[in-house]
XYZ file of C-alpha atoms in Angstrom:
705
model
C -66.077 18.911 -6.582
C -67.936 21.229 -5.825
C -71.738 21.486 -5.448
C -73.735 24.372 -7.949
C -71.616 23.686 -10.731
C -73.521 23.697 -14.158
C -71.838 22.474 -17.867
C -74.231 23.026 -20.754
C -73.008 21.660 -24.450
C -74.580 22.457 -27.611
C -73.571 23.101 -31.279
C -70.619 25.207 -31.418
C -70.945 26.417 -27.055
C -69.625 24.867 -24.688
C -70.646 26.101 -21.438
C -69.043 25.760 -17.493
C -70.037 27.810 -14.644
C -69.113 27.151 -11.197
C -67.213 23.897 -12.117
C -64.200 22.973 -9.489
C -61.746 20.374 -8.437
C -60.401 20.976 -5.071
C -59.236 19.814 -2.035
C -58.488 22.309 1.593
C -57.018 24.847 -0.323
C -56.091 22.954 -3.827
C -58.088 24.682 -6.279
C -58.471 24.188 -10.223
C -61.745 26.454 -11.474
C -63.394 26.716 -14.793
C -65.986 29.146 -16.022
C -66.725 30.870 -18.772
C -67.820 29.898 -22.450
C -65.816 28.205 -25.341
C -68.359 29.600 -28.438
C -67.785 31.256 -31.661
C -67.905 34.522 -30.371
C -64.999 36.473 -29.802
C -66.129 38.550 -26.908
C -66.625 34.969 -24.830
C -63.820 32.877 -22.839
C -63.183 30.231 -20.914
C -61.231 31.174 -17.659
C -58.950 28.502 -16.532
C -57.678 29.602 -12.619
C -55.265 27.019 -10.561
C -54.763 28.099 -6.669
C -51.893 26.259 -4.606
C -52.017 23.241 -6.145
C -49.294 20.391 -4.611
C -47.013 19.106 -7.397
C -47.362 16.116 -4.722
C -49.987 15.045 -6.193
C -48.524 14.375 -9.528
C -46.096 11.762 -7.309
C -47.983 8.517 -7.951
C -47.382 8.762 -11.423
C -43.755 10.191 -11.837
C -40.408 8.391 -11.187
C -38.879 11.120 -9.157
C -40.303 13.031 -6.069
C -41.390 16.265 -7.162
C -42.436 18.833 -4.608
C -43.712 22.749 -5.239
C -47.310 24.717 -5.716
C -48.575 25.905 -9.077
C -50.801 28.645 -8.675
C -52.031 30.726 -12.320
C -54.848 30.883 -15.121
C -55.813 30.026 -18.588
C -57.401 32.329 -20.658
C -58.781 30.895 -24.023
C -60.685 33.068 -26.381
C -62.644 32.894 -29.685
C -61.822 28.789 -29.481
C -63.443 27.962 -32.577
C -61.487 30.627 -35.291
C -58.682 32.355 -34.002
C -58.084 30.861 -30.636
C -56.018 33.033 -28.623
C -55.035 31.202 -25.206
C -52.834 33.321 -22.992
C -51.258 31.697 -19.916
C -49.112 32.784 -16.555
C -48.362 30.175 -14.298
C -45.824 30.274 -10.903
C -44.511 27.191 -9.698
C -43.703 27.838 -6.224
C -40.529 26.489 -4.331
C -40.442 23.358 -7.009
C -37.961 20.433 -5.854
C -36.703 17.418 -7.576
C -35.812 14.526 -4.945
C -36.358 17.558 -2.254
C -34.174 19.633 -4.288
C -34.017 23.061 -4.750
C -34.922 24.174 -8.174
C -36.127 27.215 -7.416
C -39.661 29.588 -7.893
C -40.321 28.654 -12.289
C -42.541 31.130 -13.500
C -43.575 30.707 -16.914
C -46.305 32.771 -19.561
C -47.516 32.090 -23.408
C -49.062 33.550 -25.552
C -50.514 31.492 -28.907
C -50.186 33.193 -32.184
C -52.780 31.858 -34.156
C -51.096 33.084 -37.834
C -48.139 30.968 -36.841
C -49.962 28.445 -35.320
C -47.734 28.496 -32.257
C -46.848 29.810 -28.706
C -44.756 32.513 -27.768
C -43.392 30.767 -24.533
C -41.273 32.243 -21.647
C -40.191 30.775 -18.843
C -37.842 31.833 -15.687
C -36.194 30.318 -13.184
C -35.581 32.337 -10.217
C -33.679 30.969 -7.724
C -32.887 32.509 -4.182
C -34.036 36.055 -5.299
C -31.667 35.208 -8.313
C -32.746 34.973 -11.712
C -30.737 31.564 -13.027
C -32.409 30.380 -16.245
C -33.734 31.932 -18.913
C -35.758 29.923 -21.791
C -37.788 32.413 -24.937
C -39.084 30.580 -28.029
C -41.344 28.978 -29.589
C -43.720 25.512 -29.304
C -45.750 24.234 -31.502
C -47.772 21.270 -30.690
C -48.871 19.889 -34.313
C -45.413 19.772 -35.809
C -44.363 16.482 -35.692
C -41.121 16.925 -35.961
C -39.775 20.023 -34.875
C -42.043 21.244 -31.866
C -39.199 23.351 -30.187
C -37.775 26.062 -31.251
C -36.547 26.927 -27.795
C -33.254 28.941 -26.194
C -31.699 28.860 -23.035
C -29.703 31.323 -21.105
C -28.185 29.950 -18.202
C -26.544 32.568 -15.580
C -24.863 30.827 -12.562
C -27.781 27.969 -12.917
C -27.588 25.155 -10.123
C -26.439 22.241 -10.911
C -27.594 20.028 -8.393
C -30.355 19.764 -11.133
C -28.467 16.694 -12.030
C -28.413 14.982 -8.882
C -31.789 13.352 -8.779
C -30.521 11.673 -12.158
C -27.595 9.921 -10.659
C -29.030 9.827 -6.670
C -26.458 7.015 -4.577
C -24.038 7.706 -6.495
C -23.679 11.508 -6.224
C -24.359 13.740 -2.861
C -23.868 17.242 -1.731
C -23.660 18.830 -5.260
C -23.352 22.319 -5.943
C -22.364 24.808 -8.384
C -23.067 27.187 -10.946
C -23.463 26.806 -14.217
C -23.499 29.401 -17.462
C -23.737 29.306 -20.826
C -25.986 29.277 -23.630
C -27.715 26.539 -25.225
C -30.242 25.603 -28.193
C -33.628 23.249 -27.486
C -34.877 21.645 -30.666
C -37.059 18.759 -31.439
C -39.996 17.260 -30.178
C -41.259 16.859 -26.285
C -40.616 13.173 -26.276
C -37.148 13.846 -28.386
C -35.435 16.731 -26.997
C -32.142 18.013 -28.697
C -29.836 19.884 -27.048
C -26.254 22.063 -28.949
C -24.667 24.444 -26.976
C -22.475 24.898 -24.303
C -21.828 26.074 -20.806
C -18.718 26.085 -17.929
C -19.131 25.019 -14.499
C -17.972 27.587 -11.368
C -17.697 26.109 -8.032
C -18.599 22.796 -8.812
C -18.704 20.328 -5.981
C -19.786 16.897 -5.543
C -19.237 13.578 -3.229
C -19.020 10.243 -4.460
C -21.167 8.471 -2.025
C -19.629 4.676 -1.936
C -16.138 6.334 -1.468
C -16.860 9.477 0.862
C -14.727 11.864 -1.375
C -15.840 15.209 -2.199
C -14.486 17.122 -4.967
C -14.428 20.282 -6.828
C -14.650 20.425 -9.806
C -14.276 23.679 -13.011
C -14.496 23.039 -16.924
C -16.684 23.394 -19.654
C -19.931 21.318 -20.673
C -20.423 20.798 -24.297
C -24.811 19.603 -25.465
C -25.060 17.759 -28.632
C -27.781 15.792 -30.309
C -26.932 12.409 -28.174
C -23.629 13.746 -25.225
C -23.041 15.274 -22.487
C -19.387 16.206 -22.743
C -17.556 17.089 -19.957
C -13.609 18.658 -21.003
C -10.364 19.032 -19.181
C -12.884 19.394 -15.484
C -9.549 20.332 -13.105
C -10.476 18.502 -9.562
C -9.574 18.690 -6.152
C -9.902 17.377 -3.073
C -10.398 19.036 0.358
C -6.807 19.272 0.531
C -6.427 20.761 -2.398
C -4.623 17.765 -4.064
C -5.288 17.734 -7.805
C -6.738 15.376 -10.926
C -8.013 16.305 -14.290
C -11.371 14.398 -15.764
C -12.986 14.492 -18.679
C -15.524 12.406 -20.524
C -19.014 12.088 -21.413
C -22.236 11.685 -20.635
C -24.389 9.941 -23.526
C -28.421 9.149 -23.880
C -31.322 8.856 -26.186
C -33.636 11.429 -25.537
C -32.509 11.908 -21.810
C -32.593 8.286 -21.484
C -31.450 5.461 -21.400
C -28.436 6.953 -20.491
C -24.412 6.066 -20.449
C -21.102 7.798 -19.224
C -17.233 6.886 -19.679
C -14.788 9.136 -18.077
C -11.020 8.851 -17.244
C -8.555 11.444 -15.883
C -5.484 11.115 -13.424
C -4.725 11.809 -10.191
C -1.440 12.649 -8.307
C -1.632 12.225 -4.548
C -5.225 12.303 -4.865
C -8.066 11.458 -2.630
C -9.485 8.184 -3.172
C -11.084 7.132 -0.061
C -12.450 9.011 3.169
C -14.428 6.105 4.637
C -15.612 5.180 8.416
C -16.178 2.127 9.945
C -19.899 3.336 9.995
C -19.747 3.757 6.035
C -18.168 0.098 5.512
C -17.157 -2.996 7.419
C -15.694 -4.139 5.085
C -12.789 -2.141 4.886
C -12.155 1.846 5.867
C -9.930 4.131 5.933
C -8.330 7.160 4.206
C -6.317 6.745 1.067
C -4.047 8.802 -1.339
C -2.963 7.699 -4.801
C -1.245 8.833 -7.607
C -2.028 7.056 -10.865
C -4.589 6.939 -13.178
C -9.078 6.976 -12.432
C -12.049 5.301 -14.823
C -15.877 5.880 -14.176
C -18.292 4.394 -16.556
C -21.319 2.608 -16.512
C -25.024 2.666 -17.431
C -28.159 4.219 -16.068
C -27.118 3.485 -12.225
C -24.383 0.859 -12.910
C -21.274 2.862 -11.320
C -18.072 1.556 -12.770
C -14.606 2.292 -10.954
C -11.393 1.522 -11.899
C -7.901 2.611 -11.216
C -4.439 2.349 -11.461
C -2.257 3.585 -9.108
C 0.343 4.119 -6.496
C -0.130 4.501 -2.577
C 1.152 8.502 -1.275
C 2.059 9.707 2.322
C -1.494 10.058 4.260
C -2.687 6.593 3.760
C -4.357 4.443 6.141
C -6.473 1.288 5.151
C -8.245 -0.639 7.713
C -9.722 -4.417 7.629
C -11.862 -4.972 10.288
C -12.454 -8.556 11.425
C -13.863 -8.025 14.901
C -16.977 -9.402 16.354
C -17.982 -11.352 19.362
C -16.433 -13.630 21.065
C -14.784 -15.334 24.451
C -11.725 -16.400 25.822
C -11.931 -18.849 28.499
C -8.822 -19.314 31.165
C -6.893 -23.064 30.857
C -3.830 -23.373 31.596
C -1.782 -20.248 31.540
C -1.429 -19.283 27.556
C -4.424 -20.189 25.176
C -5.128 -18.831 22.082
C -9.062 -19.482 20.369
C -9.473 -19.032 17.090
C -11.387 -15.850 15.375
C -12.814 -18.411 12.409
C -16.432 -18.794 13.942
C -16.145 -15.062 15.036
C -15.779 -14.043 11.686
C -18.152 -17.164 10.010
C -20.749 -15.263 12.279
C -19.812 -11.305 10.947
C -19.926 -12.654 7.352
C -23.987 -14.269 8.074
C -24.504 -11.199 10.031
C -26.830 -9.279 7.399
C -26.921 -5.613 9.003
C -22.438 -6.273 7.842
C -23.324 -6.044 4.170
C -22.856 -2.997 2.662
C -25.431 -2.039 -0.048
C -23.570 -2.429 -3.447
C -26.287 -2.242 -5.495
C -24.928 -1.125 -8.908
C -21.422 -0.183 -8.167
C -18.370 -2.228 -9.210
C -15.174 -1.549 -7.987
C -11.992 -2.992 -9.829
C -8.620 -1.297 -8.140
C -4.908 -2.317 -9.048
C -3.110 -0.598 -5.831
C 1.072 -0.594 -5.891
C 1.329 -0.127 -1.950
C 4.353 1.514 -0.884
C 5.593 1.956 3.083
C 3.526 5.205 2.960
C 0.770 3.342 3.116
C -0.656 2.431 6.955
C -2.634 -0.761 7.264
C -4.298 -2.746 9.886
C -5.912 -5.819 10.087
C -8.294 -5.275 13.083
C -9.580 -8.569 15.300
C -10.740 -6.932 18.533
C -10.582 -3.366 18.130
C -11.823 -2.909 21.656
C -9.167 -5.059 22.683
C -6.962 -3.569 20.777
C -5.457 -6.841 19.321
C -4.259 -5.548 15.499
C -1.636 -6.560 12.909
C -1.110 -2.903 12.098
C 2.379 -1.763 9.706
C 3.900 -0.109 6.874
C 5.708 -2.584 4.089
C 5.456 -2.759 0.272
C 2.783 -5.090 -2.724
C 0.726 -5.107 -5.458
C -3.046 -5.242 -4.370
C -6.104 -5.942 -6.571
C -9.077 -5.373 -4.935
C -12.460 -5.967 -6.556
C -16.076 -5.464 -5.145
C -19.265 -5.848 -7.595
C -22.978 -5.585 -7.412
C -24.378 -8.329 -5.369
C -21.477 -6.913 -3.156
C -18.558 -9.827 -2.827
C -15.393 -8.033 -1.791
C -12.086 -10.262 -3.273
C -8.776 -8.927 -2.718
C -5.613 -10.374 -4.770
C -1.773 -10.330 -4.063
C 0.749 -10.135 -1.032
C 1.637 -7.271 1.117
C 5.138 -8.061 2.120
C 5.562 -5.898 5.913
C 8.795 -4.276 6.159
C 7.934 -2.426 9.662
C 5.180 -3.824 11.767
C 3.820 -4.262 15.271
C 1.088 -6.844 16.575
C -0.818 -5.881 19.919
C -1.322 -9.250 21.750
C -4.267 -8.768 24.002
C -5.035 -11.054 27.222
C -8.662 -10.475 28.969
C -8.876 -6.842 27.755
C -6.359 -5.683 30.902
C -2.524 -7.082 29.036
C -1.731 -5.755 26.254
C 1.489 -6.259 24.929
C 2.681 -5.135 21.132
C 5.006 -7.512 19.375
C 7.688 -6.636 16.431
C 6.579 -8.017 13.016
C 9.955 -8.866 11.695
C 10.756 -7.824 7.970
C 9.630 -10.360 5.328
C 6.506 -11.256 7.083
C 3.909 -11.841 4.169
C 0.058 -11.579 4.143
C -1.412 -13.097 0.786
C -4.975 -13.008 -0.915
C -6.565 -14.905 -2.671
C -9.991 -14.023 -3.051
C -12.502 -13.841 0.452
C -10.181 -11.011 2.491
C -11.017 -12.883 5.376
C -9.018 -16.175 3.855
C -5.666 -14.411 4.216
C -2.554 -16.472 4.298
C -0.253 -15.197 7.336
C 3.281 -15.701 7.207
C 4.364 -13.971 10.299
C 6.610 -13.747 12.507
C 6.791 -11.423 15.430
C 8.738 -10.979 19.026
C 8.689 -8.852 22.105
C 11.498 -8.005 23.826
C 11.741 -7.515 27.891
C 15.014 -7.251 29.689
C 14.273 -10.213 32.769
C 16.758 -12.207 35.325
C 18.102 -15.247 34.608
C 18.309 -16.292 38.615
C 15.120 -18.614 37.788
C 16.494 -20.642 35.513
C 20.139 -20.350 37.073
C 18.263 -21.877 39.911
C 19.788 -19.491 42.235
C 18.513 -18.922 45.885
C 17.626 -15.103 47.481
C 21.183 -15.868 49.663
C 22.715 -16.543 46.344
C 21.195 -13.206 45.377
C 22.617 -11.375 48.794
C 25.993 -12.684 48.472
C 26.378 -12.102 44.737
C 24.199 -8.961 43.886
C 24.956 -9.560 40.237
C 23.042 -12.348 39.516
C 20.080 -10.276 39.721
C 21.285 -7.876 36.369
C 18.901 -8.344 33.880
C 19.386 -9.543 29.836
C 17.471 -8.993 26.583
C 15.358 -11.886 26.273
C 12.600 -12.460 23.669
C 9.187 -14.201 23.153
C 9.209 -15.473 18.960
C 5.119 -15.916 17.763
C 5.151 -17.196 14.616
C 1.550 -17.032 12.554
C 1.179 -18.828 9.946
C -1.989 -20.545 8.416
C -5.438 -19.093 7.152
C -6.589 -15.556 8.820
C -9.211 -16.944 10.668
C -7.954 -20.005 11.661
C -3.905 -19.357 11.958
C -1.643 -21.369 13.801
C 0.300 -19.730 16.592
C 3.894 -20.908 17.068
C 5.607 -19.751 20.258
C 9.006 -19.516 20.998
C 12.088 -17.676 23.575
C 15.258 -16.809 22.308
C 17.944 -15.425 25.063
C 21.359 -14.147 23.353
C 22.692 -11.113 24.803
C 24.165 -12.513 28.001
C 27.546 -13.712 29.881
C 28.187 -16.796 28.455
C 31.231 -17.295 30.081
C 29.835 -16.482 33.337
C 30.137 -19.137 35.860
C 27.065 -20.458 38.752
C 27.653 -23.027 40.819
C 30.755 -23.938 38.314
C 28.564 -24.674 35.354
C 28.984 -21.675 32.810
C 25.556 -19.645 32.049
C 25.469 -20.945 28.528
C 25.311 -24.521 29.655
C 22.505 -23.578 32.033
C 20.818 -21.393 28.898
C 21.278 -24.547 26.649
C 19.644 -26.956 29.050
C 16.906 -24.162 29.802
C 16.126 -24.140 25.654
C 15.861 -27.731 25.982
C 13.390 -28.676 27.913
C 11.198 -25.872 26.099
C 11.801 -27.445 22.974
C 10.236 -30.940 24.939
C 7.953 -29.499 27.239
C 4.875 -27.124 25.504
C 3.581 -26.519 28.760
C 6.170 -25.605 30.114
C 7.187 -23.118 27.154
C 3.612 -22.070 27.466
C 4.432 -21.263 31.380
C 7.618 -18.813 30.433
C 5.956 -17.053 27.560
C 2.753 -16.402 29.953
C 5.469 -15.091 32.644
C 7.525 -12.427 30.449
C 4.792 -11.058 29.019
C 2.957 -10.723 31.838
C 5.240 -10.802 34.776
C 8.235 -9.820 32.579
C 10.242 -12.273 34.569
C 10.897 -15.847 33.898
C 9.563 -18.194 35.935
C 10.969 -20.502 38.547
C 9.225 -24.634 38.160
C 6.967 -23.292 41.642
C 6.038 -19.899 40.317
C 2.532 -20.477 39.376
C 1.644 -22.069 42.612
C -2.002 -20.445 44.324
C -0.306 -18.023 47.091
C 1.872 -15.594 44.204
C 2.373 -11.951 44.761
C -0.809 -9.681 44.320
C 1.357 -7.040 44.799
C 3.584 -7.614 41.470
C -0.326 -8.358 39.676
C -1.374 -5.341 40.763
C 2.082 -3.591 39.798
C 1.543 -5.385 36.066
C -2.234 -4.547 35.737
C -1.748 -1.025 36.424
C 1.225 -0.856 34.210
C -0.544 -2.353 31.342
C -3.787 -0.135 31.466
C -1.352 2.953 31.379
C 0.496 1.905 28.550
C -3.105 0.983 26.342
C -4.685 3.870 27.433
C -1.706 6.156 26.355
C -1.009 4.425 23.643
C -4.304 5.175 22.075
C -4.195 9.196 21.541
C -2.404 8.855 18.852
C -1.227 5.705 16.382
C 1.934 7.295 16.412
C 2.954 6.701 19.541
C 3.984 3.599 21.490
C 4.472 3.694 25.524
C 5.828 0.244 27.197
C 5.040 1.214 30.925
C 6.431 -1.032 34.026
C 6.195 -0.210 37.265
C 8.257 -3.239 38.431
C 6.724 -3.201 41.609
C 4.782 -0.799 44.707
C 7.045 -0.587 46.955
C 10.151 1.839 48.699
C 12.181 0.402 45.127
C 10.048 1.342 42.258
C 11.423 4.615 41.195
C 14.519 2.591 40.611
C 12.672 -0.301 38.879
C 10.408 1.643 36.488
C 11.090 1.285 32.850
C 9.515 3.011 30.535
C 9.514 2.584 26.230
C 8.529 5.129 24.278
C 8.970 6.202 20.831
C 7.004 7.904 18.275
C 6.729 7.993 14.292
C 7.002 11.878 12.330
C 6.299 12.080 8.807
C 4.114 9.583 7.670
C 6.159 6.765 10.097
C 10.037 7.960 7.653
C 11.020 9.111 10.776
C 11.273 7.222 13.955
C 12.660 8.189 17.754
C 12.758 5.807 20.181
C 13.475 6.118 24.234
C 14.296 3.142 26.946
C 15.262 1.803 29.939
C 14.364 3.443 34.157
C 15.511 6.571 35.735
C 17.894 5.611 37.804
C 21.694 4.348 37.371
C 22.846 1.461 40.421
C 25.957 3.302 40.243
C 25.556 7.080 39.889
C 22.005 7.268 40.565
C 19.375 10.045 38.664
C 21.557 12.155 36.160
C 20.295 13.364 32.673
C 22.060 10.543 30.899
C 19.766 7.827 33.223
C 17.075 9.901 32.097
C 17.149 10.385 28.710
C 17.921 6.698 28.293
C 18.851 4.236 25.842
C 17.819 6.422 22.545
C 17.598 6.171 18.902
C 16.648 8.456 16.109
C 15.884 6.943 12.717
C 15.063 7.558 9.260
C 14.452 6.511 6.044
C 16.381 8.100 2.999
C 14.724 6.646 1.115
C 10.570 5.871 0.261
C 10.641 2.821 0.411
C 12.748 2.102 3.249
C 15.980 0.417 1.936
C 17.789 2.977 2.842
C 18.147 4.371 6.296
C 20.082 6.384 8.839
C 19.909 5.852 12.504
C 21.928 7.592 15.813
C 21.439 5.783 18.907
C 22.846 6.389 22.383
C 22.962 2.866 24.147
C 23.786 1.283 27.945
C 26.648 -1.347 27.224
C 26.865 -3.887 30.712
C 30.230 -6.368 30.812
C 29.328 -9.143 29.933
C 32.623 -10.689 29.960
C 33.265 -9.953 33.834
C 29.918 -10.016 35.377
C 31.609 -9.030 38.451
C 32.006 -5.182 37.299
C 29.216 -3.740 37.976
C 29.154 -0.343 36.352
C 28.152 0.332 33.182
C 28.736 2.175 30.030
C 27.880 4.516 26.842
C 28.299 4.173 23.706
C 26.665 6.242 20.977
C 26.985 5.749 16.981
C 25.759 6.339 14.095
C 24.514 3.750 11.285
C 23.547 3.573 7.417
C 21.680 0.647 6.419
C 20.476 -0.525 3.094
C 18.042 -3.762 2.702
C 17.874 -5.513 -0.531
C 15.758 -8.421 -1.581
C 16.973 -11.443 -3.410
C 16.385 -15.757 -3.798
C 19.643 -15.876 -4.249
C 23.313 -14.583 -3.055
C 24.324 -14.809 -6.846
C 21.591 -11.919 -7.646
C 22.910 -9.708 -5.562
C 26.322 -9.283 -7.601
C 24.023 -9.801 -10.615
C 22.165 -6.666 -9.858
C 25.659 -4.749 -8.915
C 27.959 -6.189 -12.328
C 24.104 -4.878 -14.117
C 24.190 -1.367 -12.668
C 27.987 -0.839 -13.708
C 27.570 -2.287 -16.877
C 27.076 0.121 -20.094
C 23.605 0.081 -21.390
C 22.892 -1.676 -24.556
C 20.502 -1.223 -27.259
C 18.709 -4.861 -27.121
C 19.487 -5.700 -23.947
C 17.290 -8.274 -22.480
C 15.316 -6.762 -19.321
C 16.447 -7.893 -15.950
C 14.462 -10.660 -14.427
C 11.199 -9.419 -11.862
C 11.617 -9.537 -8.676
C 10.132 -12.668 -6.435
C 7.004 -12.882 -4.892
C 8.496 -14.258 -1.448
C 11.690 -11.811 -1.044
C 14.292 -12.980 1.612
C 15.915 -9.822 3.599
C 19.185 -9.065 4.829
C 20.908 -5.869 5.885
């Protein structure tokens, strides 16, 4: 308080001299007299009062500097009260409202104030409020009219912080403001222009424009047009209900087509993230800051969905191949508080009809590239509550997919997932049930299986020819503790060829029988095919193996892994073969690229030289194929190809021929063979009014081509 102040209280006369309350350059000063003399007045001046002083008493954070005056004359009779206030850079929760200029005059005859209030934002008047204020009226203190001209609609953001952000746009319109200060009644309408906002949890930014209608208890949003940042469109209408702008509740519903509904990264959400586009219906409703979002939609092109399970772990080399359980890693992840996403006030319930337009990944270890990825179809329900509990329900059938097998962060091999593989969720997304079959195909020589020596190969070079061999991988059971099974399949070889008076088929049958009874031998051969790209002989893993072979394998896998990281649609597998003068002849390159969201795939395979003709255009092109999905679900597809054929009936013939062709494939799902013919009959049958609906598809279809 100021020093040397004086306050004198007498009958119908109050004298105040130099009475000030101040803090730094902030000051409220009282000077003058309240008396029956009409020429005497009390003058109250306000200098640089910071609205932050009021924050301990408020639920919202206020900023701004208030200057102005209040002049009171003839207080005991005519009571003339004039005021002018200027609130500079007024903000609510750091959102700029603008400069607020208010002035009023007291009308003693009508016993009310003439009020005028301007809001100026960035040098332009955006709001003008004028009318009467009668503080003594018990029912209708206010009789005001508010005109909005390009008023900022971001004023609503402080009331919904942590739910929406980046609110922008303008509002034009006119409303009447009546009632009491504690019970406002607003009636009128306005129209938004250039409205935008971000839905924080989904990280989706939308443009919106439409009409806003105000009445006593509601703010209605009529036929609002929505656009995502790709200009895909949707519509939404709804209402915000309130009781004197307290006890807020809201209910919005809308429809969308190929609309962006998710746009998150791992930093935004550790439970799941990605980019999702959908066609369907949406509803947003709740009270105060409890947000409920429900949607029924079908995925659209451009959808990328990721479920990360990666965490710390260690792989120990023992025997030849050992898989560690990821159960401990996931359990640790679920216990880590940093993994908990702040979902306070949010309930989500999404019913997705997933089509092959959606690309999905389950990430075991993103650093090593240990990932299951692919496209398929299914019906998935996602549920998230305000406690942060995330649940998934439904089956996802993989139509086209891959599994990146990694070892020591050096070896990176891609297994192709076979159609009809399935992932099922019954609650916790980390406890999904896997039923996945995959294979890794490698051209390999049969000489280790035939036990051919180098002298045998020198006398009969045909023995060193490579044939397709597959490492079979089965993943079943719980996602956090799956059961891993291996197998090896060799089919395309000259079964009638003879070596040491025994057919190749007999040699291979004995080899497969040994693998079936000797798990250690199976591991050895799986390791050899995946890592060394060949079968191993009995003494192949004795100390003193080929350093050159290991170096070439290391370089091959690193090149394959690094190049593949540039584009998720690009798959490259490089095999240097050897580092000697024959490196060019043994070099193998597999390359595949997907276009049009996976509907078009172009693949090239093989080396760059031919044993008979050397390097030519055909050898550079290698074995190639172009496959296109004629339907969105991938059930009907077309393929053109060019492949190299070796004479499996007469191994003595070393030259190879090529075959080019075109094919159309149709895939259908059924439980029993008779269902296929029944569907055909149903399609040819004339429509009947009372014909019962056909049975729904099985949730565990068997796929045949």
